[in-house]
Coordinates of C-alpha atoms (C1' of nucleotides) in Angstrom, one line a residue:
Chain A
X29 CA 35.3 17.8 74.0
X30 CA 33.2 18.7 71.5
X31 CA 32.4 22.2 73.1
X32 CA 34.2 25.1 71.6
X33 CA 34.9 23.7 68.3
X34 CA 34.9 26.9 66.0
X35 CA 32.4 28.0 63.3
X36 CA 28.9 26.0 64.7
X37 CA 26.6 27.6 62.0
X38 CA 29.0 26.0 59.6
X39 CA 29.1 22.7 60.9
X40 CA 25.3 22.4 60.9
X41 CA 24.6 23.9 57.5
X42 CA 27.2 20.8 56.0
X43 CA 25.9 18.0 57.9
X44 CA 22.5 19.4 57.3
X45 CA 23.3 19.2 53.5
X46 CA 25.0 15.6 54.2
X47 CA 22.1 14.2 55.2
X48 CA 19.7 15.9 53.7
X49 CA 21.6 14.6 50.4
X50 CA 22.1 11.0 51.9
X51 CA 18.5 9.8 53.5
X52 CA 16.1 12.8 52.1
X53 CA 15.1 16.0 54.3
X54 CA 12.0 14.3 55.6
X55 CA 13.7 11.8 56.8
X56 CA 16.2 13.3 58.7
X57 CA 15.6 15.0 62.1
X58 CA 17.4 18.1 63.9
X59 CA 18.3 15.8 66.3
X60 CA 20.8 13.4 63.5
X61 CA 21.7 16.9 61.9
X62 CA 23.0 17.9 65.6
X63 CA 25.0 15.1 66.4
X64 CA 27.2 15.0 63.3
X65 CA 27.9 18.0 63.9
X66 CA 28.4 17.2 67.2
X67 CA 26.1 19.4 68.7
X68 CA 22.5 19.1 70.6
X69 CA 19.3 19.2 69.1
X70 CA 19.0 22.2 71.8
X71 CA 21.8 23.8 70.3
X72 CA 20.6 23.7 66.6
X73 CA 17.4 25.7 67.1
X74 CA 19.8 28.1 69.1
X75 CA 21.9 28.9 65.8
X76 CA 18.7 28.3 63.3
X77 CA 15.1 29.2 63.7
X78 CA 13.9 26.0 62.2
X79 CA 14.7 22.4 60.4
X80 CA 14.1 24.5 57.1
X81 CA 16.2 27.5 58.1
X82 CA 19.7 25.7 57.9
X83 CA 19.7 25.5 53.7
X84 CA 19.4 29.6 53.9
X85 CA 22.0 30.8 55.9
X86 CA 23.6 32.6 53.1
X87 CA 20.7 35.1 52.3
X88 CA 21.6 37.2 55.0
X89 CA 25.0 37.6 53.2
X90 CA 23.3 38.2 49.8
X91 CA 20.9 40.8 50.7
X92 CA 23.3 42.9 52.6
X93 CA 25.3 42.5 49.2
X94 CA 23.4 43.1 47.2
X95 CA 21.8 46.5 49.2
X96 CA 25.5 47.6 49.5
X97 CA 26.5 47.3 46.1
X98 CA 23.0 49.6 45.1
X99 CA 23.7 52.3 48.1
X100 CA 27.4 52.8 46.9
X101 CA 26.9 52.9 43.0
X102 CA 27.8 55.8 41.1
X103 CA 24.8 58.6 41.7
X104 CA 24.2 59.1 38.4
X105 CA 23.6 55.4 37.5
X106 CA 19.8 54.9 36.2
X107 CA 17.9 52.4 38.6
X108 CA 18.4 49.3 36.2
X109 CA 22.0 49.7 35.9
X110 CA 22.4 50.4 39.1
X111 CA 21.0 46.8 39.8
X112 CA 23.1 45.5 37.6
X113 CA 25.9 46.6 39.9
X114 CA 23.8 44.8 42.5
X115 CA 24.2 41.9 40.9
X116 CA 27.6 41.8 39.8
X117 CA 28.4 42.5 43.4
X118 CA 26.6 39.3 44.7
X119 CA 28.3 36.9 41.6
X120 CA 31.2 38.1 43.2
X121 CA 30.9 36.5 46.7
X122 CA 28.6 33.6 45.9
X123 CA 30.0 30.2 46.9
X124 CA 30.8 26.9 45.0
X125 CA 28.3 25.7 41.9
X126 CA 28.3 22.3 43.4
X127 CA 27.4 22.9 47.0
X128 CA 24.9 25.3 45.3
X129 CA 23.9 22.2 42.7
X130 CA 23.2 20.2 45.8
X131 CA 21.2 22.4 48.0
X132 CA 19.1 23.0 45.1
X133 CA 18.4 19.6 44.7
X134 CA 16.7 19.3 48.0
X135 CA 15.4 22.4 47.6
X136 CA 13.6 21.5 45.1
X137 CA 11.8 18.6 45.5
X138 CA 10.1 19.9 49.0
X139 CA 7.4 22.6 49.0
X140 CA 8.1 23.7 52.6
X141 CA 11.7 24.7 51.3
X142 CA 10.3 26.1 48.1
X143 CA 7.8 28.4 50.2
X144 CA 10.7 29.1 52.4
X145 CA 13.0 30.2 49.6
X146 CA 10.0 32.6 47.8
X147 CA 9.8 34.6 51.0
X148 CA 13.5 34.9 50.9
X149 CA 13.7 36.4 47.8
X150 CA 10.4 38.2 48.6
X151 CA 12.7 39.8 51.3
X152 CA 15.9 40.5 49.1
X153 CA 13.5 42.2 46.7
X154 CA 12.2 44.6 49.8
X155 CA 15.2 45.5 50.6
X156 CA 16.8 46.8 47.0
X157 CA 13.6 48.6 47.1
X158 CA 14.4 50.0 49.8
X159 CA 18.1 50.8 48.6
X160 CA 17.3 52.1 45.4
X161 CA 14.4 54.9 47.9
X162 CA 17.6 56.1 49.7
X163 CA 19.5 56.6 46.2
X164 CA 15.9 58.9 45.8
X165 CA 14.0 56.4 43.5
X166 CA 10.5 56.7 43.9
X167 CA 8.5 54.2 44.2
X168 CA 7.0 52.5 41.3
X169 CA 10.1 52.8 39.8
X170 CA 11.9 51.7 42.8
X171 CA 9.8 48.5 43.2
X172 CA 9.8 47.5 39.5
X173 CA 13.6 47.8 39.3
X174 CA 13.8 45.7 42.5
X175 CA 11.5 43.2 41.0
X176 CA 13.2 42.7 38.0
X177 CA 16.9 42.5 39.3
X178 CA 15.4 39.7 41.7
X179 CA 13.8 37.8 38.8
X180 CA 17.5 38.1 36.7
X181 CA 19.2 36.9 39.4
X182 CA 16.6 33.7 39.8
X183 CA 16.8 33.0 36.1
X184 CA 20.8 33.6 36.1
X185 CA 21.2 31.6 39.4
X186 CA 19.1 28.9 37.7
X187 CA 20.7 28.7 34.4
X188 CA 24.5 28.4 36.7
X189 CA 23.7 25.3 38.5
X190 CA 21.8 23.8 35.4
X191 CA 23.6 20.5 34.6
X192 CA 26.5 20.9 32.2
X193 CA 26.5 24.5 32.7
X194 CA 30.0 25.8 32.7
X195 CA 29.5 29.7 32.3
X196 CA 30.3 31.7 35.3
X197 CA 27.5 33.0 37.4
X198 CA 28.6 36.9 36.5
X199 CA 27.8 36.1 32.7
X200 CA 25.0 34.5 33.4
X201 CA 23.2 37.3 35.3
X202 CA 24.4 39.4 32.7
X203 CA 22.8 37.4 29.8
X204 CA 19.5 37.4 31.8
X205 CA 19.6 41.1 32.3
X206 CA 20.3 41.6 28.7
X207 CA 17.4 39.7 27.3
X208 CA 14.9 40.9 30.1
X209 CA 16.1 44.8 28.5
X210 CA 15.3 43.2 24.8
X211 CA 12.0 41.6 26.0
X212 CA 10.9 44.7 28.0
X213 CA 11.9 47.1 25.0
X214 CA 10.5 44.6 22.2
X215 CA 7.6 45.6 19.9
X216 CA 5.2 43.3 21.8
Chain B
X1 CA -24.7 13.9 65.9
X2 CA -22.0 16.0 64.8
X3 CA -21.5 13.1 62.0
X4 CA -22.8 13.2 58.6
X5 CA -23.2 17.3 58.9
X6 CA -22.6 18.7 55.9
X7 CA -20.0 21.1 54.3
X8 CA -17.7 20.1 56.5
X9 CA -14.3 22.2 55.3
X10 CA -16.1 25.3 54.8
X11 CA -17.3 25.1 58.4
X12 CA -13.6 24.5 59.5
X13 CA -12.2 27.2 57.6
X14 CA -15.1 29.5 58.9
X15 CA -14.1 28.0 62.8
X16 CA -10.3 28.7 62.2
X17 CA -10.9 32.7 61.1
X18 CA -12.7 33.2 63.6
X19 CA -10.6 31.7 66.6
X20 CA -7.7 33.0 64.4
X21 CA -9.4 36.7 64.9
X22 CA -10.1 35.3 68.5
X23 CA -7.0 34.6 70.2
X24 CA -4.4 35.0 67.1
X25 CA -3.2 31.7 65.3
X26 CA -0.2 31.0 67.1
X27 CA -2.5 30.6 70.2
X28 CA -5.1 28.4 68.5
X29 CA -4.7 25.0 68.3
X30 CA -5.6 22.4 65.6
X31 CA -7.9 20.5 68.1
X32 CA -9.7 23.9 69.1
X33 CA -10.5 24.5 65.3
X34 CA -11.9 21.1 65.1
X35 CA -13.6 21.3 68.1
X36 CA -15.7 24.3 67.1
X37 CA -16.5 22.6 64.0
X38 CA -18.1 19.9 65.5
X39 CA -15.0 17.2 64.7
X40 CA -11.7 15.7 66.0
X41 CA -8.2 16.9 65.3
X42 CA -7.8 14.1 62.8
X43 CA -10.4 14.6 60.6
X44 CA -9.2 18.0 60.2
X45 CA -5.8 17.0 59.1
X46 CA -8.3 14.6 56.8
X47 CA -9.3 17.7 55.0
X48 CA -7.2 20.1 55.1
X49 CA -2.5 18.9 55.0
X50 CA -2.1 20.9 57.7
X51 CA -2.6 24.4 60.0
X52 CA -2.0 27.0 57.6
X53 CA -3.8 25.2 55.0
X54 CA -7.3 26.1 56.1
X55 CA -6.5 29.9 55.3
X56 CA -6.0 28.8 51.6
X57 CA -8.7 26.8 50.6
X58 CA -10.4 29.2 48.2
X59 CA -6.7 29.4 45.9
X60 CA -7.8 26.2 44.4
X61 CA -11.2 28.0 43.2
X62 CA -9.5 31.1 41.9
X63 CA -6.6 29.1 40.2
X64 CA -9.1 27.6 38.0
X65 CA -11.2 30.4 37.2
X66 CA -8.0 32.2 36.2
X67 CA -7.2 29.4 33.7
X68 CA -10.6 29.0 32.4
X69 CA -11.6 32.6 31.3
X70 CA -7.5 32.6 29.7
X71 CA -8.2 29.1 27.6
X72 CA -12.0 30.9 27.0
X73 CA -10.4 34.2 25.7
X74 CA -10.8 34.8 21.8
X75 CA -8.1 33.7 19.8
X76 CA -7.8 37.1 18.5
X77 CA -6.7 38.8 22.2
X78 CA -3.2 39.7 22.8
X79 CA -1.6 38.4 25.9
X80 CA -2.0 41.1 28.3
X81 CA -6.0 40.9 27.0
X82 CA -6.0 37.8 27.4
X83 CA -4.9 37.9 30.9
X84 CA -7.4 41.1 31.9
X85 CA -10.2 38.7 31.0
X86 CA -8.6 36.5 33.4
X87 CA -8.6 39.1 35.4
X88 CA -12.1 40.1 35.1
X89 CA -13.6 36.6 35.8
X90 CA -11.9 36.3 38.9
X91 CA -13.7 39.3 40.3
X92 CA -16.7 37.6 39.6
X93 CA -16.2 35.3 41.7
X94 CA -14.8 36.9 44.7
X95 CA -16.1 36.4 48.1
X96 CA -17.2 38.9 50.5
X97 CA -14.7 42.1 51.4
X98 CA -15.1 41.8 55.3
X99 CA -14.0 37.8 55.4
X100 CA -10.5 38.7 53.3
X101 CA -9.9 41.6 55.2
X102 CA -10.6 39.0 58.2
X103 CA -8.0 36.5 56.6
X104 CA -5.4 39.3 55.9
X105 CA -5.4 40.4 59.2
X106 CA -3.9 37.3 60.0
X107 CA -2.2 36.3 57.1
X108 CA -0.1 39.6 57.2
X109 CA 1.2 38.8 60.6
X110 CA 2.3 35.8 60.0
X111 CA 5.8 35.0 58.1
X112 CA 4.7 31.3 58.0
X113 CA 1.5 32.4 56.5
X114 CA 3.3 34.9 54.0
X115 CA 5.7 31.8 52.9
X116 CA 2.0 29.7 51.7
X117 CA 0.9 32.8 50.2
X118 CA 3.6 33.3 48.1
X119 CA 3.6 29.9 46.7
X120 CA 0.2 29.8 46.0
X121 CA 0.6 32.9 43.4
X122 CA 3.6 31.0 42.7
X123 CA 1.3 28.3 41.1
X124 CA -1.1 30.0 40.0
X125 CA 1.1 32.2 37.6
X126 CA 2.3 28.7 36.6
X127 CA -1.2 27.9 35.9
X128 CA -1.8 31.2 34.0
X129 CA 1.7 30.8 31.7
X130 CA 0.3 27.1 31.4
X131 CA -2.8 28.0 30.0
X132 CA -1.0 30.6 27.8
X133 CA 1.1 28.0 26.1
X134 CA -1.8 25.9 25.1
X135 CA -3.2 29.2 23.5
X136 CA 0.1 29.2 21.6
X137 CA 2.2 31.9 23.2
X138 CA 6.0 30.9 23.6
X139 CA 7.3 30.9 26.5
X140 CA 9.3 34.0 27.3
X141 CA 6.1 36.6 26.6
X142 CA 3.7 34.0 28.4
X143 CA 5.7 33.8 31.8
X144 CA 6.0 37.3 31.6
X145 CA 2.6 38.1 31.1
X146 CA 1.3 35.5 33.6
X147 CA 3.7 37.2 36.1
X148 CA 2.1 40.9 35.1
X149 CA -1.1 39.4 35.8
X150 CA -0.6 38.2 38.8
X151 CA 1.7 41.1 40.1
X152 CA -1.7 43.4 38.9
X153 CA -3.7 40.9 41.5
X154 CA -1.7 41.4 44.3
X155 CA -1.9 45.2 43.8
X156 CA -5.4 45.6 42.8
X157 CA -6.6 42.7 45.7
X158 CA -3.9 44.7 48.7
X159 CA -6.2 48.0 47.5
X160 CA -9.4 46.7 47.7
X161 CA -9.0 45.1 50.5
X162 CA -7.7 48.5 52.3
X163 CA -9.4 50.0 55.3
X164 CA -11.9 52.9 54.1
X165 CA -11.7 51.4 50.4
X166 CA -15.0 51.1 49.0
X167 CA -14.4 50.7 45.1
X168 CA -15.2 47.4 43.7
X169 CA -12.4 44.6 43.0
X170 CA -13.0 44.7 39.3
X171 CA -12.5 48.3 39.3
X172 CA -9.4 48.3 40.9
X173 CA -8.1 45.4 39.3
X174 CA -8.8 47.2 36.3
X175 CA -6.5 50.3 37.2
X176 CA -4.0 48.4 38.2
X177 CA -3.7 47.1 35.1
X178 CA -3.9 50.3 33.5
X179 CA -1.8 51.5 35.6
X180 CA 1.1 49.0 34.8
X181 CA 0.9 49.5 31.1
X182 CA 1.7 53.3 31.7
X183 CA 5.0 52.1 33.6
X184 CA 5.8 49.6 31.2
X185 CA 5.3 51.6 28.3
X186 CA 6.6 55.0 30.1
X187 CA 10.3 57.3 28.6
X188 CA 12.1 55.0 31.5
Chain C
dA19 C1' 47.1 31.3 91.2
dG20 C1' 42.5 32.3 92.4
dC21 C1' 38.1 34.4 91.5
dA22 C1' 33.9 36.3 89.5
dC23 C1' 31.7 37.0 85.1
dT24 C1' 29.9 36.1 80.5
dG25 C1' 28.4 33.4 76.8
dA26 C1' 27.7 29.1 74.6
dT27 C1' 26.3 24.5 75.4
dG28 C1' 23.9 20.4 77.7
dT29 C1' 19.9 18.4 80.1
dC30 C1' 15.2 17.9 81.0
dA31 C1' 10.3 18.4 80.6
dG32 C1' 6.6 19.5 77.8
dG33 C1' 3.2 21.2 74.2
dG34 C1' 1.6 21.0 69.7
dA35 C1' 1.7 19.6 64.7
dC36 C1' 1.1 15.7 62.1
dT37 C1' 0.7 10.4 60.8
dG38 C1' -0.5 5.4 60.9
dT39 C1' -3.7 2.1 62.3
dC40 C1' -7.9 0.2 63.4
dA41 C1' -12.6 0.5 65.1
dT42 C1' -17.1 2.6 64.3
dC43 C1' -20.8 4.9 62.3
dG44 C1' -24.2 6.6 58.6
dC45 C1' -25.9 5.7 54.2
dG46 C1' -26.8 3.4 49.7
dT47 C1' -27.6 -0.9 47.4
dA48 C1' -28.5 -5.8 46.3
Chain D
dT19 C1' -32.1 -7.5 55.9
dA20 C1' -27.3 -8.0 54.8
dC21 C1' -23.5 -6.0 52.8
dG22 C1' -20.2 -2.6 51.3
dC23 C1' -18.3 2.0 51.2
dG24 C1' -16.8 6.4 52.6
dA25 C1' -16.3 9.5 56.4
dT26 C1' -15.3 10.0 61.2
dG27 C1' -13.5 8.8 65.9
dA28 C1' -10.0 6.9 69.1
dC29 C1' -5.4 6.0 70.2
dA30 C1' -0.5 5.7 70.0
dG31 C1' 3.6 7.6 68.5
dT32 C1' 7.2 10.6 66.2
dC33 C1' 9.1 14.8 65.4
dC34 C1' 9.5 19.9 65.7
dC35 C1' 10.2 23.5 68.7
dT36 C1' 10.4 26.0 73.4
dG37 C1' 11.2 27.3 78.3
dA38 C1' 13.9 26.7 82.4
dC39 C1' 17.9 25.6 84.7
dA40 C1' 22.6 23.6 85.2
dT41 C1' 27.2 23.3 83.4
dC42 C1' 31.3 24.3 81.1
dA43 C1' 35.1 27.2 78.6
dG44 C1' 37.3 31.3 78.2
dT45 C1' 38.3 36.4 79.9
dG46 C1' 39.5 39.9 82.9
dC47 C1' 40.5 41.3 87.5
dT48 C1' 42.8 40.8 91.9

DNA sequence: AGCACTGATGTCAGGGACTGTCATCGCGTA
DNA sequence: TACGCGATGACAGTCCCTGACATCAGTGCT
């Protein structure tokens, strides 16, 4: 038994986050994450690249969101709304605040995983680029929108899982977006 | 002999480019680098936290250069002056053109690599807004004009650095800059 | 039912990154 | 000269990660 159970990445990513939460990331190995799961050591780095790899397993999700949401906005949408459709779209699928609260929290006490999560959104930020040069947005433009969508969403997605935060994640990014328009268009 | 030689990390950061250029850095091991140098695997780790590390050593050097010439500015500067002085006196004190295009060689084909570079501008635009709030800028214009700053290095260092590019860094750190103001300020 | 085929998992061996511990060495100083 | 201090060497050990091969569950075909 143990073999076929259903939905492996899954499995990890929570007893990852278990443990991770329970004893501290450094001081549990692949090989404890894998048997609560009831997997193999083996089998872990065949589902995730690395020990860090298993707190990221949603990015995929968000950057094809987010891309798709920016390919299929109205054609006449200027670049920086058209982002904002971007992130509407990805407030729409994102999961719980608290497993988000959690992750974060281990996240953020380890450079290795902060590094990790930079070159994720380093990645997202390539690929609205890259979205927004099919719509036919050249590039400065394309780059700067891309840039500033990914640093609303980091403020937004900061300010949701802040503690005693209670706004949802959509009104959030929306706020952000908001001020970053005032800041950019103040007399400064 | 072989003990007591001096400048000890620089000739271990000079041994690891160049078995890095050698036989790439995946195929280079800690003990080779230390080798080369003269020493044992353990006094590298003594000097440097771990592999990637010895790419980075000159961050520490620019991170403080950065924040000097932005506490030295005159009180008068705006911000974004304030941050082209910064600007300015870390071309000053840029090494040689052939050993970063050495390093980016490898750095750029390296996720791992990538990951440490981005959290090393990561700290130092948290060095730059740092040293922007003891100036007396709030917060929202400081992080924002730390980021600009840093987002002009990246730009103006990826062009200099450029095969066939033979202007200096202070020039082109200086259009960059330029260059950003006309898309900030630009009928967008 | 019996059979081959495919894909996911288990098992095993091994290299390399990194750490803790203790001994040793070179140098300055009393 | 004796002593102390900081840097290095030597050694053992853990963990991350990989390659190679065997094994098992499910699928389609006969």
């Amino acid at each position: 038994m143990g073999r076929w159970e259903p939905n492996t990445r899954e499995r990890l990513a929570r007893a990852a986050l278990e443990l991770f939460g329970e004893r501290g990331y450094e001081q549990t190995t692949v090989a404890e994450i894998a048997r609560r799961a009831g997997l193999t050591e083996r089998t872990y780095f065949r589902h995730y690249a690395d020990k860090r790899e298993v707190l990221f397993g949603g990015s995929d999700v968000l950057r094809k969101v987010f891309a798709t949401a920016v390919a299929e906005a109205p054609a006449s949408d200027a670049p920086i709304d058209v982002v904002a459709a971007g992130l509407e779209a990805v407030a729409a699928v994102f999961p719980g605040r608290e497993t988000a609260r959690q992750r974060q929290s281990v996240v953020g006490s380890h450079p290795e995983l902060q590094e990790r999560e930079l070159i994720k959104l380093a990645t997202l930020s390539a690929a609205v680029t890259e979205a927004l040069h099919a719509r036919g947005v050249a590039d400065p433009t394309a780059a700067l929108a891309a840039e500033a969508g990914i640093a609303v969403f980091k403020i937004g997605y900061e300010r949701w899982i802040a503690p005693a935060e209670h706004r949802e994640l959509a009104d959030l990014l929306h706020a952000s977006l908001t001020e970053l328009k005032a800041v950019t268009a103040g007399s400064r």
